[in-house]
PDB file of C-alpha atoms in Angstrom:
ATOM      1  CA  GLU A 235     -11.327 -11.685   2.130  1.00 84.00           C
ATOM      2  CA  ALA A 236      -7.947 -13.324   1.559  1.00 84.00           C
ATOM      3  CA  GLN A 237      -8.202 -16.978   2.422  1.00 94.00           C
ATOM      4  CA  VAL A 238      -7.207 -20.571   1.846  1.00 97.00           C
ATOM      5  CA  THR A 239     -10.246 -22.842   1.632  1.00 97.00           C
ATOM      6  CA  GLN A 240     -10.139 -26.577   2.228  1.00 97.00           C
ATOM      7  CA  ASN A 241     -12.921 -29.094   1.652  1.00 97.00           C
ATOM      8  CA  PRO A 242     -14.136 -31.179   3.268  1.00 97.00           C
ATOM      9  CA  ARG A 243     -13.402 -30.080   6.841  1.00 96.00           C
ATOM     10  CA  TYR A 244     -14.127 -33.561   8.193  1.00 97.00           C
ATOM     11  CA  LEU A 245     -14.221 -36.968   6.527  1.00 96.00           C
ATOM     12  CA  ILE A 246     -14.568 -40.509   7.814  1.00 96.00           C
ATOM     13  CA  THR A 247     -13.914 -43.154   5.200  1.00 94.00           C
ATOM     14  CA  VAL A 248     -12.650 -46.701   4.768  1.00 95.00           C
ATOM     15  CA  THR A 249      -9.355 -48.178   3.702  1.00 96.00           C
ATOM     16  CA  GLY A 250      -8.779 -48.220  -0.044  1.00 95.00           C
ATOM     17  CA  LYS A 251     -11.511 -45.789  -1.065  1.00 96.00           C
ATOM     18  CA  LYS A 252      -9.931 -43.015  -3.119  1.00 96.00           C
ATOM     19  CA  LEU A 253     -10.478 -39.509  -1.806  1.00 97.00           C
ATOM     20  CA  THR A 254      -9.538 -35.954  -2.725  1.00 97.00           C
ATOM     21  CA  VAL A 255      -9.168 -32.984  -0.430  1.00 98.00           C
ATOM     22  CA  THR A 256      -9.506 -29.724  -2.308  1.00 98.00           C
ATOM     23  CA  CYS A 257      -7.569 -26.550  -1.565  1.00 98.00           C
ATOM     24  CA  SER A 258      -8.164 -23.156  -3.134  1.00 98.00           C
ATOM     25  CA  GLN A 259      -6.563 -19.777  -2.495  1.00 98.00           C
ATOM     26  CA  ASN A 260      -7.741 -16.371  -3.681  1.00 96.00           C
ATOM     27  CA  MET A 261      -4.513 -14.422  -3.167  1.00 96.00           C
ATOM     28  CA  ASN A 262      -2.809 -15.229  -6.497  1.00 96.00           C
ATOM     29  CA  HIS A 263      -0.003 -16.939  -4.590  1.00 96.00           C
ATOM     30  CA  GLU A 264       2.687 -18.803  -6.509  1.00 95.00           C
ATOM     31  CA  TYR A 265       3.533 -21.260  -3.723  1.00 95.00           C
ATOM     32  CA  MET A 266       1.204 -23.846  -2.209  1.00 97.00           C
ATOM     33  CA  SER A 267       1.851 -26.710   0.177  1.00 96.00           C
ATOM     34  CA  TRP A 268       0.204 -29.550   2.074  1.00 98.00           C
ATOM     35  CA  TYR A 269       1.009 -30.562   5.650  1.00 97.00           C
ATOM     36  CA  ARG A 270      -0.213 -33.171   8.062  1.00 97.00           C
ATOM     37  CA  GLN A 271      -0.306 -32.593  11.805  1.00 96.00           C
ATOM     38  CA  ASP A 272       0.098 -35.508  14.179  1.00 94.00           C
ATOM     39  CA  PRO A 273       0.446 -35.448  17.989  1.00 89.00           C
ATOM     40  CA  GLY A 274       4.028 -34.958  19.100  1.00 86.00           C
ATOM     41  CA  LEU A 275       5.251 -34.461  15.537  1.00 90.00           C
ATOM     42  CA  GLY A 276       4.060 -30.993  14.646  1.00 90.00           C
ATOM     43  CA  LEU A 277       3.331 -30.216  11.011  1.00 94.00           C
ATOM     44  CA  ARG A 278       5.142 -32.261   8.390  1.00 95.00           C
ATOM     45  CA  GLN A 279       5.243 -31.234   4.752  1.00 94.00           C
ATOM     46  CA  ILE A 280       3.711 -33.691   2.270  1.00 97.00           C
ATOM     47  CA  TYR A 281       4.066 -31.918  -1.096  1.00 96.00           C
ATOM     48  CA  TYR A 282       4.598 -28.385  -2.294  1.00 95.00           C
ATOM     49  CA  SER A 283       4.232 -26.487  -5.537  1.00 95.00           C
ATOM     50  CA  MET A 284       6.281 -23.505  -6.648  1.00 93.00           C
ATOM     51  CA  ASN A 285       3.952 -22.666  -9.524  1.00 93.00           C
ATOM     52  CA  VAL A 286       1.482 -24.159 -11.984  1.00 94.00           C
ATOM     53  CA  GLU A 287       2.578 -27.613 -13.173  1.00 91.00           C
ATOM     54  CA  VAL A 288       5.557 -27.581 -10.754  1.00 92.00           C
ATOM     55  CA  THR A 289       5.272 -29.879  -7.743  1.00 95.00           C
ATOM     56  CA  ASP A 290       7.806 -31.552  -5.474  1.00 93.00           C
ATOM     57  CA  LYS A 291       7.920 -33.936  -2.543  1.00 93.00           C
ATOM     58  CA  GLY A 292       8.086 -32.777   1.014  1.00 92.00           C
ATOM     59  CA  ASP A 293       9.180 -34.918   3.949  1.00 91.00           C
ATOM     60  CA  VAL A 294       6.283 -37.424   3.992  1.00 95.00           C
ATOM     61  CA  PRO A 295       4.961 -37.861   0.421  1.00 97.00           C
ATOM     62  CA  GLU A 296       4.324 -41.626   0.482  1.00 97.00           C
ATOM     63  CA  GLY A 297       0.701 -42.501  -0.251  1.00 97.00           C
ATOM     64  CA  TYR A 298      -0.226 -39.047  -1.542  1.00 98.00           C
ATOM     65  CA  LYS A 299      -0.501 -37.346  -4.923  1.00 98.00           C
ATOM     66  CA  VAL A 300      -1.017 -33.714  -5.846  1.00 98.00           C
ATOM     67  CA  SER A 301      -1.614 -31.685  -8.979  1.00 96.00           C
ATOM     68  CA  ARG A 302      -1.359 -27.988  -9.814  1.00 97.00           C
ATOM     69  CA  LYS A 303      -3.210 -27.343 -13.042  1.00 97.00           C
ATOM     70  CA  GLU A 304      -4.332 -23.849 -12.027  1.00 96.00           C
ATOM     71  CA  LYS A 305      -2.622 -21.334  -9.780  1.00 96.00           C
ATOM     72  CA  ARG A 306      -5.468 -21.155  -7.265  1.00 97.00           C
ATOM     73  CA  ASN A 307      -6.069 -24.912  -6.746  1.00 98.00           C
ATOM     74  CA  PHE A 308      -3.866 -27.598  -5.203  1.00 98.00           C
ATOM     75  CA  PRO A 309      -5.812 -30.804  -4.464  1.00 98.00           C
ATOM     76  CA  LEU A 310      -4.419 -33.595  -2.301  1.00 98.00           C
ATOM     77  CA  ILE A 311      -5.252 -37.092  -3.530  1.00 98.00           C
ATOM     78  CA  LEU A 312      -5.162 -40.297  -1.513  1.00 97.00           C
ATOM     79  CA  GLU A 313      -5.445 -43.060  -4.111  1.00 95.00           C
ATOM     80  CA  SER A 314      -5.729 -45.909  -1.609  1.00 96.00           C
ATOM     81  CA  PRO A 315      -6.059 -44.478   1.904  1.00 97.00           C
ATOM     82  CA  SER A 316      -4.793 -46.469   4.857  1.00 97.00           C
ATOM     83  CA  PRO A 317      -5.368 -46.026   8.619  1.00 97.00           C
ATOM     84  CA  ASN A 318      -1.888 -44.490   9.089  1.00 96.00           C
ATOM     85  CA  GLN A 319      -3.077 -41.550   6.989  1.00 97.00           C
ATOM     86  CA  THR A 320      -5.605 -40.631   9.664  1.00 97.00           C
ATOM     87  CA  SER A 321      -4.516 -37.129  10.533  1.00 97.00           C
ATOM     88  CA  LEU A 322      -5.269 -33.412  10.454  1.00 97.00           C
ATOM     89  CA  TYR A 323      -4.307 -31.914   7.096  1.00 98.00           C
ATOM     90  CA  PHE A 324      -3.507 -28.298   6.294  1.00 98.00           C
ATOM     91  CA  CYS A 325      -3.120 -26.540   2.982  1.00 98.00           C
ATOM     92  CA  ALA A 326      -1.076 -23.344   2.856  1.00 97.00           C
ATOM     93  CA  SER A 327      -0.021 -20.730   0.331  1.00 96.00           C
ATOM     94  CA  SER A 328       2.424 -17.842   0.088  1.00 94.00           C
ATOM     95  CA  PRO A 329       3.517 -15.351  -2.583  1.00 93.00           C
ATOM     96  CA  GLN A 330       6.873 -17.143  -2.878  1.00 86.00           C
ATOM     97  CA  GLY A 331       8.340 -20.227  -1.212  1.00 81.00           C
ATOM     98  CA  ASN A 332      10.441 -18.337   1.317  1.00 79.00           C
ATOM     99  CA  GLN A 333       7.672 -16.141   2.689  1.00 86.00           C
ATOM    100  CA  PRO A 334       5.231 -16.695   5.570  1.00 90.00           C
ATOM    101  CA  GLN A 335       2.423 -19.007   4.577  1.00 93.00           C
ATOM    102  CA  HIS A 336      -1.319 -18.558   4.968  1.00 95.00           C
ATOM    103  CA  PHE A 337      -3.039 -21.699   6.196  1.00 97.00           C
ATOM    104  CA  GLY A 338      -6.483 -23.122   5.662  1.00 97.00           C
ATOM    105  CA  ASP A 339      -8.547 -24.241   8.657  1.00 96.00           C
ATOM    106  CA  GLY A 340      -7.672 -27.889   8.239  1.00 97.00           C
ATOM    107  CA  THR A 341      -9.291 -31.166   7.175  1.00 98.00           C
ATOM    108  CA  ARG A 342      -9.625 -33.947   9.703  1.00 97.00           C
ATOM    109  CA  LEU A 343      -9.443 -37.325   7.969  1.00 97.00           C
ATOM    110  CA  SER A 344     -10.286 -40.598   9.703  1.00 97.00           C
ATOM    111  CA  ILE A 345      -9.574 -43.760   7.734  1.00 97.00           C
ATOM    112  CA  LEU A 346     -11.035 -46.925   9.214  1.00 95.00           C
TER     113      LEU A 346
ATOM    114  CA  ASP B  93      15.204 -37.179  13.503  1.00 69.00           C
ATOM    115  CA  GLN B  94      13.466 -33.899  14.258  1.00 79.00           C
ATOM    116  CA  GLN B  95      15.443 -30.957  12.963  1.00 91.00           C
ATOM    117  CA  VAL B  96      13.347 -28.446  14.905  1.00 95.00           C
ATOM    118  CA  LYS B  97      12.568 -29.225  18.527  1.00 95.00           C
ATOM    119  CA  GLN B  98      10.255 -27.600  21.009  1.00 96.00           C
ATOM    120  CA  ASN B  99      11.049 -29.466  24.183  1.00 91.00           C
ATOM    121  CA  SER B 100       8.291 -28.000  26.348  1.00 94.00           C
ATOM    122  CA  PRO B 101       4.909 -29.486  25.393  1.00 94.00           C
ATOM    123  CA  SER B 102       3.109 -26.914  27.524  1.00 96.00           C
ATOM    124  CA  LEU B 103       3.588 -23.713  29.474  1.00 97.00           C
ATOM    125  CA  SER B 104       1.324 -21.969  31.953  1.00 98.00           C
ATOM    126  CA  VAL B 105       1.728 -18.247  32.706  1.00 98.00           C
ATOM    127  CA  GLN B 106      -0.162 -15.677  34.722  1.00 98.00           C
ATOM    128  CA  GLU B 107      -1.804 -12.811  32.832  1.00 98.00           C
ATOM    129  CA  GLY B 108       0.489  -9.790  32.634  1.00 97.00           C
ATOM    130  CA  ARG B 109       3.683 -11.796  33.062  1.00 98.00           C
ATOM    131  CA  ILE B 110       6.200 -12.786  30.413  1.00 98.00           C
ATOM    132  CA  SER B 111       5.797 -15.962  28.360  1.00 98.00           C
ATOM    133  CA  ILE B 112       8.981 -17.481  26.948  1.00 98.00           C
ATOM    134  CA  LEU B 113       8.701 -20.231  24.375  1.00 98.00           C
ATOM    135  CA  ASN B 114      11.857 -22.014  23.275  1.00 98.00           C
ATOM    136  CA  CYS B 115      12.965 -23.772  20.109  1.00 97.00           C
ATOM    137  CA  ASP B 116      16.160 -25.583  19.158  1.00 97.00           C
ATOM    138  CA  TYR B 117      17.304 -26.644  15.712  1.00 97.00           C
ATOM    139  CA  THR B 118      19.991 -28.984  14.466  1.00 95.00           C
ATOM    140  CA  ASN B 119      20.403 -28.066  10.795  1.00 92.00           C
ATOM    141  CA  SER B 120      23.043 -25.349  10.484  1.00 92.00           C
ATOM    142  CA  MET B 121      21.757 -24.554   6.978  1.00 91.00           C
ATOM    143  CA  PHE B 122      18.568 -23.043   8.407  1.00 93.00           C
ATOM    144  CA  ASP B 123      18.694 -19.277   8.140  1.00 91.00           C
ATOM    145  CA  TYR B 124      15.081 -18.167   8.351  1.00 93.00           C
ATOM    146  CA  PHE B 125      12.844 -18.822  11.346  1.00 95.00           C
ATOM    147  CA  LEU B 126       9.161 -18.242  11.961  1.00 95.00           C
ATOM    148  CA  TRP B 127       6.664 -18.542  14.778  1.00 97.00           C
ATOM    149  CA  TYR B 128       3.054 -19.498  14.143  1.00 97.00           C
ATOM    150  CA  LYS B 129       0.125 -19.451  16.535  1.00 97.00           C
ATOM    151  CA  LYS B 130      -2.727 -21.922  16.301  1.00 96.00           C
ATOM    152  CA  TYR B 131      -6.161 -21.845  17.928  1.00 96.00           C
ATOM    153  CA  PRO B 132      -8.360 -24.977  18.066  1.00 93.00           C
ATOM    154  CA  ALA B 133     -10.252 -25.729  14.845  1.00 91.00           C
ATOM    155  CA  GLU B 134      -8.261 -23.107  12.936  1.00 94.00           C
ATOM    156  CA  GLY B 135      -5.133 -23.180  10.812  1.00 96.00           C
ATOM    157  CA  PRO B 136      -1.830 -21.781  12.051  1.00 96.00           C
ATOM    158  CA  THR B 137      -1.392 -18.041  11.619  1.00 96.00           C
ATOM    159  CA  PHE B 138       1.942 -16.338  11.088  1.00 96.00           C
ATOM    160  CA  LEU B 139       3.191 -14.383  14.093  1.00 97.00           C
ATOM    161  CA  ILE B 140       6.757 -13.193  13.606  1.00 97.00           C
ATOM    162  CA  SER B 141       9.934 -14.171  11.777  1.00 95.00           C
ATOM    163  CA  ILE B 142      13.667 -13.592  11.938  1.00 95.00           C
ATOM    164  CA  SER B 143      16.492 -14.145   9.515  1.00 92.00           C
ATOM    165  CA  SER B 144      19.936 -15.271  10.578  1.00 92.00           C
ATOM    166  CA  ILE B 145      21.478 -11.866   9.896  1.00 93.00           C
ATOM    167  CA  LYS B 146      19.638 -10.556  12.966  1.00 94.00           C
ATOM    168  CA  ASP B 147      19.566 -11.698  16.562  1.00 95.00           C
ATOM    169  CA  LYS B 148      16.339  -9.971  17.565  1.00 97.00           C
ATOM    170  CA  ASN B 149      13.079  -8.943  15.967  1.00 97.00           C
ATOM    171  CA  GLU B 150      10.182  -7.179  17.669  1.00 97.00           C
ATOM    172  CA  ASP B 151       6.545  -6.722  16.771  1.00 97.00           C
ATOM    173  CA  GLY B 152       4.456  -5.167  19.502  1.00 97.00           C
ATOM    174  CA  ARG B 153       4.246  -7.548  22.454  1.00 98.00           C
ATOM    175  CA  PHE B 154       6.146 -10.258  20.581  1.00 98.00           C
ATOM    176  CA  THR B 155       9.936 -10.505  20.359  1.00 98.00           C
ATOM    177  CA  VAL B 156      11.943 -13.314  18.820  1.00 98.00           C
ATOM    178  CA  PHE B 157      15.571 -13.857  19.804  1.00 98.00           C
ATOM    179  CA  LEU B 158      18.016 -15.930  17.766  1.00 97.00           C
ATOM    180  CA  ASN B 159      21.244 -17.428  19.120  1.00 97.00           C
ATOM    181  CA  LYS B 160      22.958 -18.927  16.090  1.00 95.00           C
ATOM    182  CA  SER B 161      25.905 -20.391  17.960  1.00 95.00           C
ATOM    183  CA  ALA B 162      23.562 -22.309  20.251  1.00 97.00           C
ATOM    184  CA  LYS B 163      21.099 -23.048  17.424  1.00 96.00           C
ATOM    185  CA  HIS B 164      18.367 -21.726  19.664  1.00 97.00           C
ATOM    186  CA  LEU B 165      15.541 -19.260  19.310  1.00 97.00           C
ATOM    187  CA  SER B 166      12.917 -18.030  21.699  1.00 98.00           C
ATOM    188  CA  LEU B 167       9.658 -16.125  21.521  1.00 98.00           C
ATOM    189  CA  HIS B 168       8.895 -13.642  24.291  1.00 98.00           C
ATOM    190  CA  ILE B 169       5.367 -12.369  24.842  1.00 98.00           C
ATOM    191  CA  VAL B 170       5.118  -9.376  27.149  1.00 97.00           C
ATOM    192  CA  PRO B 171       2.671  -8.845  28.743  1.00 98.00           C
ATOM    193  CA  SER B 172       0.849 -12.128  28.275  1.00 98.00           C
ATOM    194  CA  GLN B 173      -2.905 -11.974  27.770  1.00 98.00           C
ATOM    195  CA  PRO B 174      -5.577 -14.699  28.021  1.00 97.00           C
ATOM    196  CA  GLY B 175      -6.146 -14.393  24.245  1.00 97.00           C
ATOM    197  CA  ASP B 176      -2.561 -15.554  23.740  1.00 98.00           C
ATOM    198  CA  SER B 177      -3.561 -19.032  24.924  1.00 98.00           C
ATOM    199  CA  ALA B 178      -2.882 -21.218  21.880  1.00 98.00           C
ATOM    200  CA  VAL B 179      -0.413 -23.688  20.427  1.00 97.00           C
ATOM    201  CA  TYR B 180       2.799 -22.047  19.229  1.00 98.00           C
ATOM    202  CA  PHE B 181       4.856 -23.636  16.481  1.00 97.00           C
ATOM    203  CA  CYS B 182       8.432 -22.795  15.670  1.00 97.00           C
ATOM    204  CA  ALA B 183       9.446 -23.329  12.025  1.00 95.00           C
ATOM    205  CA  ALA B 184      12.680 -23.065  10.088  1.00 94.00           C
ATOM    206  CA  SER B 185      13.825 -23.006   6.492  1.00 90.00           C
ATOM    207  CA  VAL B 186      16.699 -22.209   4.249  1.00 83.00           C
ATOM    208  CA  TYR B 187      15.873 -18.673   3.082  1.00 68.00           C
ATOM    209  CA  PHE B 188      15.976 -19.391  -0.619  1.00 68.00           C
ATOM    210  CA  GLY B 189      14.544 -22.875  -0.123  1.00 70.00           C
ATOM    211  CA  ASN B 190      11.059 -24.179  -0.492  1.00 76.00           C
ATOM    212  CA  LYS B 191      10.589 -26.361   2.558  1.00 85.00           C
ATOM    213  CA  LEU B 192       9.422 -25.341   5.992  1.00 89.00           C
ATOM    214  CA  VAL B 193      10.254 -27.615   8.934  1.00 92.00           C
ATOM    215  CA  PHE B 194       8.060 -27.313  12.019  1.00 94.00           C
ATOM    216  CA  GLY B 195       8.566 -28.192  15.646  1.00 95.00           C
ATOM    217  CA  ALA B 196       5.994 -30.216  17.584  1.00 94.00           C
ATOM    218  CA  GLY B 197       4.443 -27.133  19.180  1.00 96.00           C
ATOM    219  CA  THR B 198       4.047 -25.748  22.708  1.00 97.00           C
ATOM    220  CA  ILE B 199       0.631 -25.221  24.308  1.00 97.00           C
ATOM    221  CA  LEU B 200       0.569 -21.860  26.081  1.00 98.00           C
ATOM    222  CA  ARG B 201      -2.080 -21.227  28.731  1.00 98.00           C
ATOM    223  CA  VAL B 202      -2.369 -17.700  30.084  1.00 98.00           C
ATOM    224  CA  LYS B 203      -4.358 -17.632  33.315  1.00 97.00           C
ATOM    225  CA  SER B 204      -6.361 -14.572  34.306  1.00 93.00           C
TER     226      SER B 204
END
């Protein structure tokens, strides 16, 4: 089954404790992206990757890091999480950047 | 400044009637538009798209209309069904670009 898998689905943690949200896709897609969803703001792009070893900032990259060492994986790293990063996060992938994206089911992060 | 706006946070429609969801954009460079549907606890799923060379695109019960001069698009669902109850996001991009900009979403409730 074609899918984008995120882990964990839910996480409650404390300020400053480094965390990683993993994202994996099994569709051999070139393009992957991370979004955060906040009430009244819709989905905002954090980072995206056009291909392996190629990443670029989206609209809200501050406080986040990503890496793309393999085509299938695109982890999101919060080096020093803060409460304003409490949000619902989605990973997505598509064959190319200008094509409809497939989304994972989301990761709800709460940072206390 | 939100480049893609969905001004109606919610919409309630009777089963069998038409649902019309609206979206406005400000960036005249946008030339590719998409609608996504999202159920609770799931990621958004792609519904329908339209490029700026067209003013209408249909897929079954779903039709998207684009008015470039007004920078406005709408999604029509006919007839509406209870299973259509979800959050609908409008999104826009530059066709050969890599970023997708989302609106805040509209909650559609279809009453049986």
